[in-house]
XYZ file of C-alpha atoms in Angstrom:
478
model
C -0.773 -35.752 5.382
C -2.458 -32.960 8.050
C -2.453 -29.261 7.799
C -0.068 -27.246 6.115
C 0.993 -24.250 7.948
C 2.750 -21.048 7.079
C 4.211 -18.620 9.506
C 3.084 -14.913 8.457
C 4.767 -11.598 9.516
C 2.769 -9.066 9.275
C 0.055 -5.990 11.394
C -3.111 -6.506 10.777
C -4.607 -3.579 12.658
C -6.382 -1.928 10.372
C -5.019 1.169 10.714
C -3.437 1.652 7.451
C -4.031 0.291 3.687
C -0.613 -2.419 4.066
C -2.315 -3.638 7.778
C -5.862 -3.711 6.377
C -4.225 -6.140 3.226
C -2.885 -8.489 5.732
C -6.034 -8.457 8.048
C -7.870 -9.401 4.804
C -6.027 -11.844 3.403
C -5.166 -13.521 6.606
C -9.123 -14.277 6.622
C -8.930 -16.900 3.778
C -6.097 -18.863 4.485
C -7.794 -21.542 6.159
C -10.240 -21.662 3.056
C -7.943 -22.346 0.930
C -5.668 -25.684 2.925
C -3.294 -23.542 5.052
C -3.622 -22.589 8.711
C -1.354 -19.609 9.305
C 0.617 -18.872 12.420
C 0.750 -14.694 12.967
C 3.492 -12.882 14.307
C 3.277 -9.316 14.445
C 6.534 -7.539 15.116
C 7.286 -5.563 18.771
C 7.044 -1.890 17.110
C 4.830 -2.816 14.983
C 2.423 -3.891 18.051
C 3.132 -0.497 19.697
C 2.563 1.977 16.756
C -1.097 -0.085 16.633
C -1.609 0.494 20.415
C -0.319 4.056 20.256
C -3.169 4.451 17.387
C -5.444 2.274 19.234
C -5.324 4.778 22.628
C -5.264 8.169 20.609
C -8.583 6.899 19.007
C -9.955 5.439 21.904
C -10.688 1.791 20.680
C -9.826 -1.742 20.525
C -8.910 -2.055 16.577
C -5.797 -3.814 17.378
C -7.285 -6.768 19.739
C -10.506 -6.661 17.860
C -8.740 -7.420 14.250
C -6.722 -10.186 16.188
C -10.344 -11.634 17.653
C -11.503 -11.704 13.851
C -8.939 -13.242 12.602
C -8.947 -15.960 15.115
C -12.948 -16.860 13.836
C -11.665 -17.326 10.910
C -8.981 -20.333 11.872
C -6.038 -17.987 12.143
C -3.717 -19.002 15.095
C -2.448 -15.846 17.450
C -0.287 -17.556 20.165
C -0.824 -16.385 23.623
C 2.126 -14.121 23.237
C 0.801 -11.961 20.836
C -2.129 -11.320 23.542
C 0.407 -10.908 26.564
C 2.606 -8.364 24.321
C -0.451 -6.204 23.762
C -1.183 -6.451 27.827
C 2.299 -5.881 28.248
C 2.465 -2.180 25.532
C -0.824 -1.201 27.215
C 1.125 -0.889 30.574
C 4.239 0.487 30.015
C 3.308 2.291 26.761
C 4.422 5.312 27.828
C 7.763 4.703 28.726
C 8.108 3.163 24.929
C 7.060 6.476 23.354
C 8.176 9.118 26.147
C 11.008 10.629 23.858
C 8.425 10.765 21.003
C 5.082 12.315 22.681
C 6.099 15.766 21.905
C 6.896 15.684 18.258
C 3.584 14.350 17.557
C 2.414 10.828 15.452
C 3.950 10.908 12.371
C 7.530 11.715 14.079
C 7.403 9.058 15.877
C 6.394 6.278 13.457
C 9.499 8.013 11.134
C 11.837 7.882 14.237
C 10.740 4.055 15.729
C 11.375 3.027 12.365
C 14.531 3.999 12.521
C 15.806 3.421 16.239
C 18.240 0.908 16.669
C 16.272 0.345 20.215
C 13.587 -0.705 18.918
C 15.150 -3.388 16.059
C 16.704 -4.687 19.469
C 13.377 -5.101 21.122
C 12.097 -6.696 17.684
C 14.977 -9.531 17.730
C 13.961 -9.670 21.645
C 10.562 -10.268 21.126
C 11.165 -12.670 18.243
C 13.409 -14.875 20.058
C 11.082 -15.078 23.024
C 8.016 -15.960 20.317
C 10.227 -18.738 18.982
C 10.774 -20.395 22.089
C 7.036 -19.977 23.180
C 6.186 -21.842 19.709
C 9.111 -24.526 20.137
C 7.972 -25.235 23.862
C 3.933 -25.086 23.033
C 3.782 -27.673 19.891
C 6.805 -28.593 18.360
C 4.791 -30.978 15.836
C 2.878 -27.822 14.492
C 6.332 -26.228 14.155
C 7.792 -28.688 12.135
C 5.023 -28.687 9.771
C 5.262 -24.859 9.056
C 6.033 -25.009 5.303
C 7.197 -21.507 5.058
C 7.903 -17.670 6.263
C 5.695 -15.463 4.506
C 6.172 -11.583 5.258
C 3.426 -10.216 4.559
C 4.555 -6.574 4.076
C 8.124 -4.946 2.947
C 8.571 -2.906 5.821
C 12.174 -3.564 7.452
C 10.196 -4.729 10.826
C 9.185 -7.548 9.239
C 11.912 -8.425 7.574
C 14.394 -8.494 10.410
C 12.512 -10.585 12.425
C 11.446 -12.722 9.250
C 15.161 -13.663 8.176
C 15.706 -14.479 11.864
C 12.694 -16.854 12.292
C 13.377 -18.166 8.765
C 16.827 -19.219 9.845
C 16.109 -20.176 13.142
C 13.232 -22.347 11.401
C 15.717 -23.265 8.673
C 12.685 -22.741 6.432
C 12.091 -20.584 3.201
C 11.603 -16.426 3.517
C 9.128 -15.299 1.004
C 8.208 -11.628 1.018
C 5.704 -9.284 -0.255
C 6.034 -6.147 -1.619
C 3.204 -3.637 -1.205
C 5.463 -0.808 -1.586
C 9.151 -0.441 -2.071
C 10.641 -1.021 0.934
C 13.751 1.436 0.289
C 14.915 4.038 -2.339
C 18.569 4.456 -4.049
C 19.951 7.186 -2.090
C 20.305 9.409 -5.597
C 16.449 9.433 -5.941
C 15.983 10.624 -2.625
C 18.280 13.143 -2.976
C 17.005 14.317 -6.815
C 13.110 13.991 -5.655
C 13.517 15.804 -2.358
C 15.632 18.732 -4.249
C 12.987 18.791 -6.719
C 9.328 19.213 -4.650
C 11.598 21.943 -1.956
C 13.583 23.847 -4.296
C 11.682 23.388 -7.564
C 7.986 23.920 -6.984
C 7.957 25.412 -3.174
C 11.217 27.846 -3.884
C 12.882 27.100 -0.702
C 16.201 27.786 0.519
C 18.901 26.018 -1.203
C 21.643 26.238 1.612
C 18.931 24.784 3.697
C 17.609 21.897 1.341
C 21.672 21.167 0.770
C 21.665 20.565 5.153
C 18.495 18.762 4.391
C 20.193 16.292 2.023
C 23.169 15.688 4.319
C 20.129 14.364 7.313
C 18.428 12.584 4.480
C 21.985 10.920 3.976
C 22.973 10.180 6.986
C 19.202 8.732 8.144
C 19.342 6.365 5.104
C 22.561 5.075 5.547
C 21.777 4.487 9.197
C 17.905 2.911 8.716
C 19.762 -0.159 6.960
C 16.241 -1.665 5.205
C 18.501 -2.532 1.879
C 21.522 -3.835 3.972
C 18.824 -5.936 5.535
C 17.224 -7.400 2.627
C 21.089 -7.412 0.788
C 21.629 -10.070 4.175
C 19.097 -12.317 3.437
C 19.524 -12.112 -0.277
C 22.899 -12.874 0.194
C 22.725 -16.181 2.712
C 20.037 -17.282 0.866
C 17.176 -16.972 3.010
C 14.954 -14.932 1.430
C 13.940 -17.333 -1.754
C 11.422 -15.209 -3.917
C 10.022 -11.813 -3.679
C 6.506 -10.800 -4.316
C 4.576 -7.416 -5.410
C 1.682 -5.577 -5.925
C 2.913 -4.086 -9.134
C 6.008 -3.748 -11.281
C 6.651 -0.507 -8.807
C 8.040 -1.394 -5.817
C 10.649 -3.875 -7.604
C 11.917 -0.983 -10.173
C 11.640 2.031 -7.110
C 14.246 0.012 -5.007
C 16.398 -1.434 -7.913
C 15.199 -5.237 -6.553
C 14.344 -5.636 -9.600
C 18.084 -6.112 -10.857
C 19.221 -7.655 -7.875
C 16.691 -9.990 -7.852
C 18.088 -10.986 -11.566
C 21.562 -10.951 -10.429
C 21.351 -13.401 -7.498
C 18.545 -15.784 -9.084
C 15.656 -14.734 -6.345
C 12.515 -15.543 -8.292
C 9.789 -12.476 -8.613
C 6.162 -12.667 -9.072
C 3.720 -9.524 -9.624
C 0.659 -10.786 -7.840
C -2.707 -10.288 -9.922
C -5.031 -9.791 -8.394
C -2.871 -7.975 -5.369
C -5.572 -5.844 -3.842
C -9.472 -6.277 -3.525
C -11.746 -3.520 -3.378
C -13.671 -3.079 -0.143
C -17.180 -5.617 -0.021
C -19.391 -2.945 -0.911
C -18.141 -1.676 -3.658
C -17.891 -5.440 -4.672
C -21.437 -5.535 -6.368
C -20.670 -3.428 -8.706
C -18.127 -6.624 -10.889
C -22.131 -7.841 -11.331
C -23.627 -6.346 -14.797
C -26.909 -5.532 -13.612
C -25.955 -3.483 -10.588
C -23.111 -1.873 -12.917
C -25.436 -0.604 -15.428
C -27.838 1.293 -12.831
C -24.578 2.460 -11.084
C -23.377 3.904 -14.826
C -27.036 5.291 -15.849
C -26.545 7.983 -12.626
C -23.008 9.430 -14.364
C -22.762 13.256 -14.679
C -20.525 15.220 -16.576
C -17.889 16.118 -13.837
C -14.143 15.338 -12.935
C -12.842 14.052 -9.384
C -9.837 13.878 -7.842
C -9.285 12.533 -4.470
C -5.592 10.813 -2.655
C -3.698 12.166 -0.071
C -3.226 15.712 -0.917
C 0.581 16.038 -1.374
C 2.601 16.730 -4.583
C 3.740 13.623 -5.452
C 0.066 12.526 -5.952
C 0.016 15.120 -8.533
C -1.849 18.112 -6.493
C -0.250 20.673 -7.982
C -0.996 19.453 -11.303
C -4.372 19.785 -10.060
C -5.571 23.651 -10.853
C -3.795 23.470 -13.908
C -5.951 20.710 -15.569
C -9.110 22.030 -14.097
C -8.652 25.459 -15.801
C -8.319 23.373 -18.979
C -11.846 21.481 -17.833
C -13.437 24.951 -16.919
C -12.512 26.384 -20.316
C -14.821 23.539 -21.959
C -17.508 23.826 -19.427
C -16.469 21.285 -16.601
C -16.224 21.354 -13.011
C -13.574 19.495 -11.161
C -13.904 18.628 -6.963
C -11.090 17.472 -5.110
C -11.334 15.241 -2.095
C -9.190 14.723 0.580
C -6.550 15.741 3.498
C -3.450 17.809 2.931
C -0.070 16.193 4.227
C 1.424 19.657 4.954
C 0.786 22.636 5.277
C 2.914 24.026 2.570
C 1.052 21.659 -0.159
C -1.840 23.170 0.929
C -0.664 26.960 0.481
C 0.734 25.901 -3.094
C -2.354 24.185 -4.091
C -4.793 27.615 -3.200
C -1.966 30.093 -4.741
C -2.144 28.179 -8.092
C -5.679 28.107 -8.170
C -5.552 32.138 -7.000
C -3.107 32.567 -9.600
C -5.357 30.644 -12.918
C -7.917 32.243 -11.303
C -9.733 29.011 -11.293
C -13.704 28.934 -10.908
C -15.313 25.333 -11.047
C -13.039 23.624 -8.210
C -14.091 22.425 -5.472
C -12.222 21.503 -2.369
C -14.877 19.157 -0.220
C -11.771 18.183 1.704
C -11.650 14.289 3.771
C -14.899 12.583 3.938
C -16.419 9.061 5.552
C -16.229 6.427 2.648
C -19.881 6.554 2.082
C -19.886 10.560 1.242
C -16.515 9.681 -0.568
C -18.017 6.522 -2.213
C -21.637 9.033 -3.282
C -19.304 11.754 -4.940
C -17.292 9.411 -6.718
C -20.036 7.064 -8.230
C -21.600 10.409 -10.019
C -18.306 11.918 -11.441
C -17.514 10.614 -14.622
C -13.967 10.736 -14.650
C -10.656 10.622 -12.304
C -8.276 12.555 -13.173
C -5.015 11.283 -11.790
C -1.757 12.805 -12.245
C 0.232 10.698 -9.587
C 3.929 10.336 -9.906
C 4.272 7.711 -7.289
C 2.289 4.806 -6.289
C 2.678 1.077 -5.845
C -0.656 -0.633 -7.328
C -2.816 2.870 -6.577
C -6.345 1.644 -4.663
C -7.679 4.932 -5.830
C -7.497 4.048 -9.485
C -9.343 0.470 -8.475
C -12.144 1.847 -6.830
C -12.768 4.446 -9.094
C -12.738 2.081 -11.999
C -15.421 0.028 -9.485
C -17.582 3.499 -9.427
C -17.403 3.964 -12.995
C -15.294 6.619 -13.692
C -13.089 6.434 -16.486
C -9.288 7.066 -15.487
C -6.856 9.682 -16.901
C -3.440 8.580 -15.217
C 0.390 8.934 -15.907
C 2.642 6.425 -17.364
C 3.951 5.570 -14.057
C 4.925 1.421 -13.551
C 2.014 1.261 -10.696
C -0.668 2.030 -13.333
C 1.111 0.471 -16.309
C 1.597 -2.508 -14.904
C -2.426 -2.905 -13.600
C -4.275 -0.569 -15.375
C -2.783 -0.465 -19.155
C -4.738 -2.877 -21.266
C -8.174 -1.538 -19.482
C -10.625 0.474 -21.573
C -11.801 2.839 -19.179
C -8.066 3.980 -18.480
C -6.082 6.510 -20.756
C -2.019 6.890 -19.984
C -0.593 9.737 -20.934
C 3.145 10.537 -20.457
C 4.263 11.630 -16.849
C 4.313 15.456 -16.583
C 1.891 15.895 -20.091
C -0.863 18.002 -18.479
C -1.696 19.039 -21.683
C -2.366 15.469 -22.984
C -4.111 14.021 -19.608
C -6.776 17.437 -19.743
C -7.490 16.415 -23.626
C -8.229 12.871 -22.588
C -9.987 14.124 -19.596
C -12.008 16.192 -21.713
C -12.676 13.478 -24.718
C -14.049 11.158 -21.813
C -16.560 13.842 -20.469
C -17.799 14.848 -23.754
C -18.381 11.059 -24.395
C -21.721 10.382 -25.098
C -23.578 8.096 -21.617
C -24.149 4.822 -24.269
C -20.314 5.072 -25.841
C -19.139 5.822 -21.598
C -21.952 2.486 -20.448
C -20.242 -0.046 -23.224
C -16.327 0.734 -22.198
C -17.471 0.142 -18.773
C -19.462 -3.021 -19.524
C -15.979 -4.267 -22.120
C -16.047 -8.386 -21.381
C -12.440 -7.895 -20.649
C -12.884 -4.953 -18.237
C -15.354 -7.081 -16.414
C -13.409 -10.107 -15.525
C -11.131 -7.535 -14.816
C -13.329 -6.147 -12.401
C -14.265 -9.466 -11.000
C -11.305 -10.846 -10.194
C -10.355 -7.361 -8.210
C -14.401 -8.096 -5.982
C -12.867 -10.557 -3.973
C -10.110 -10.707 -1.156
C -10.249 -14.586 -1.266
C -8.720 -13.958 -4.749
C -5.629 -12.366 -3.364
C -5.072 -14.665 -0.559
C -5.140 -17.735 -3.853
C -2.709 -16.011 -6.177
C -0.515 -15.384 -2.970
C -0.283 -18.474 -1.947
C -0.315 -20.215 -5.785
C 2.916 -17.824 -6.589
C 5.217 -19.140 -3.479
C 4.058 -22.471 -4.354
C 4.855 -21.850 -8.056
C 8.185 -20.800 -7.171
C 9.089 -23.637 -4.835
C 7.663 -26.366 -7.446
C 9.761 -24.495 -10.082
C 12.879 -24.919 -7.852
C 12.022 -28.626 -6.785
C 11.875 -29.194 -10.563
C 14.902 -27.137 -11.446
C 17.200 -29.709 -9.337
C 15.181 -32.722 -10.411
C 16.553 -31.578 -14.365
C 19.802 -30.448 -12.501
């Protein structure tokens, strides 16, 4: 019969949590019968240089090096692309330099050059493949994206139907938002809680309009919904279907969904802690403290923040809070609230390496969460790995993952009130009651099945091949 073969879309430089998925799952492919054929998208290559040069390293080419040990195949080029970016990057970014990093990944994402060089670039990788080992190509079972972002799926419907094969996709976050939630959340965090200018924000929303009816990602995935090359979705959570609405047009036009489990993996050191013996010293070190640590911003709940930690303080508890600020203005709210309580037992620690960030967390006792938006929330996994209990909202990311766990208590979205009680139930707890919710049998194999990246990789690969048996036997019946 041979190898089976997959073509995958995806980044893995790890320079982000989505890239440092694929670079990990990519790893047990081979493992596990299929050899998979990598394709990174043209932007996609350059945002990973650009990163690569402003931190003075390799990441990119030393991810792709990796990944070849492990029997993943990176055609020559992948390798001549990255060559080709290193020369003439700044001629690709010279109208972004000034507006600084984050600017420019908003605006490339965006530019309707660089979806041109994408299709360019994806064109000239198909003919490579065709001309190198047409054998391997016909073998290629399917086209798995291995991210939502609307790089990959432009230049995965277009290899797809080149290929004539099946698109598969997987969603690690939603890869666009109904215009009327953009509009209601960004009216909400810049009028509501920072009290700007309304005849401002109103401007605001007519950009925001304009940018998302130009960036196209839904008319994109609407395409290949539509001529039937995209033939199942998959996600992380429950999250990313309902915050796009593909979901119900998923129903609608008969694309099969899956919600991978388990989707992520927690990173290998933290993995000995799914083993009983190592959990119970890790538990037997607890102290009676709350953490909370994301990227700072308001939809992770920061402002939420002071409020519940006055609530702590009142019984005796400290909270600290861990990590960087996404604006400037967060971090001004944040400060004037705790000003304002007059808040004594926070502390702000700010970002720190994984192993300081790994220390604090494995003492605190609980997480307190209030996050409004998340896809599968890594936070929530690691600190259930560390032994905290978790206080979180009702939000699909956690309900979906997290619900039937003992060591996590949902509260309703918005019910500060309700997620400081639990907060404050779980720290009064006495150290056996906190060791046996922690050791649950269900929590456990719960725990296990999240130690392991290999694990991922399987129930990827078992849900497209779930879906395409389902659909062989559909028109067997048929």
């Amino acid at each position: 019969m041979g190898n089976t073969y997959w073509l995958v879309i995806g980044n893995p430089s790890p320079h982000g949590g989505g890239e440092k998925h694929v670079y990990e799952t990519l790893k047990h492919y081979s493992e596990l019968g299929v050899l998979p054929i990598l394709y990174v998208p043209f932007s996609d290559l350059i945002m990973s240089i650009f990163l690569d040069e402003a931190n003075r390293n390799n990441m990119t080419e030393k991810s792709l090096q990796d990944l070849e040990r492990s029997n993943v195949i990176i055609p020559n080029i992948i390798h001549d692309a990255i060559d080709h970016i290193r020369d003439n990057l700044a001629s690709y970014l010279e109208q972004f330099m000034k507006k600084g990093l984050a600017w420019a990944y908003y605006r490339m994402k965006r530019s309707l050059e660089y979806k041109r060089l994408n299709l360019m670039h994806a064109r000239s990788f198909l003919k490579n493949l065709l001309s190198e080992d047409r054998d391997v190509v016909n073998r290629i079972e399917v086209v798995y994206s291995a991210h939502e972002i609307s790089s990959n799926l432009l230049v995965g419907s277009f290899l797809a139907r080149s290929l004539r094969k099946e698109l598969y996709v997987l969603l690690q976050l939603e890869p666009f938002t109904p215009l009327q939630k953009v509009i209601v959340d960004d009216w909400h965090y810049r009028v509501t809680i920072y009290k700007e200018n309304s005849v401002k924000e109103l401007i605001r929303i007519a950009l925001l309009t304009l940018q998302t009816t130009l960036e196209g990602t839904k008319s994109i995935y609407h395409r290949a919904i539509k001529e039937r090359v995209l033939r199942g979705l998959l996600s992380v959570s429950a999250s990313p279907l309902t915050a796009s609405g593909l979901d119900a047009l998923s129903s609608k036009m008969g694309i099969p969904v899956k919600i991978i489990k388990p989707s992520n993996a927690v990173p290998n050191e933290l993995a000995k802690y799914s083993e009983y013996n190592e959990r119970i010293r890790l538990l037997r070190k607890k102290e009676d403290f709350a953490v909370y640590f994301a990227r700072l911003n308001s939809r992770k709940g920061l402002l939420e923040i002071p409020m519940i930690a006055k609530k702590l303080e009142r019984h005796g508890y400290s909270t600290i809070v861990i990590g960087r600020f996404d604006r400037l203005t967060d971090k001004k709210a944040f400060f004037k609230k705790l000003e304002d309580l007059n808040v004594k037992s926070l502390k702000y620690v700010g970002w720190l390496p994984a192993k300081d960030l790994q220390n604090i967390v494995s003492r605190a006792k609980v997480l307190v969460y209030p996050s409004h938006l998340d896809s599968f929330s890594l936070v929530v996994l690691e600190a259930l790995f560390l032994g905290c209990s978790v206080i979180a909202y009702d939000i699909p990311a956690i309900t979906s993952v997290y619900t039937s766990l003992k060591p996590v208590k949902i509260v309703r979205e918005y019910d500060i009130k309700a997620m400081s009680e639990e907060a404050i139930r779980s720290l009064k707890k006495p150290a056996h009651e906190h060791i046996e919710e922690h050791t649950d049998e269900h929590f456990m194999k719960f725990l296990k099945m999240h130690s392991s990246w290999k694990n991922v990789t399987e129930a990827e690969i078992n849900a497209i091949r779930e879906i395409r048996s389902d659909r062989c036997q559909f028109a067997l019946d048929a």
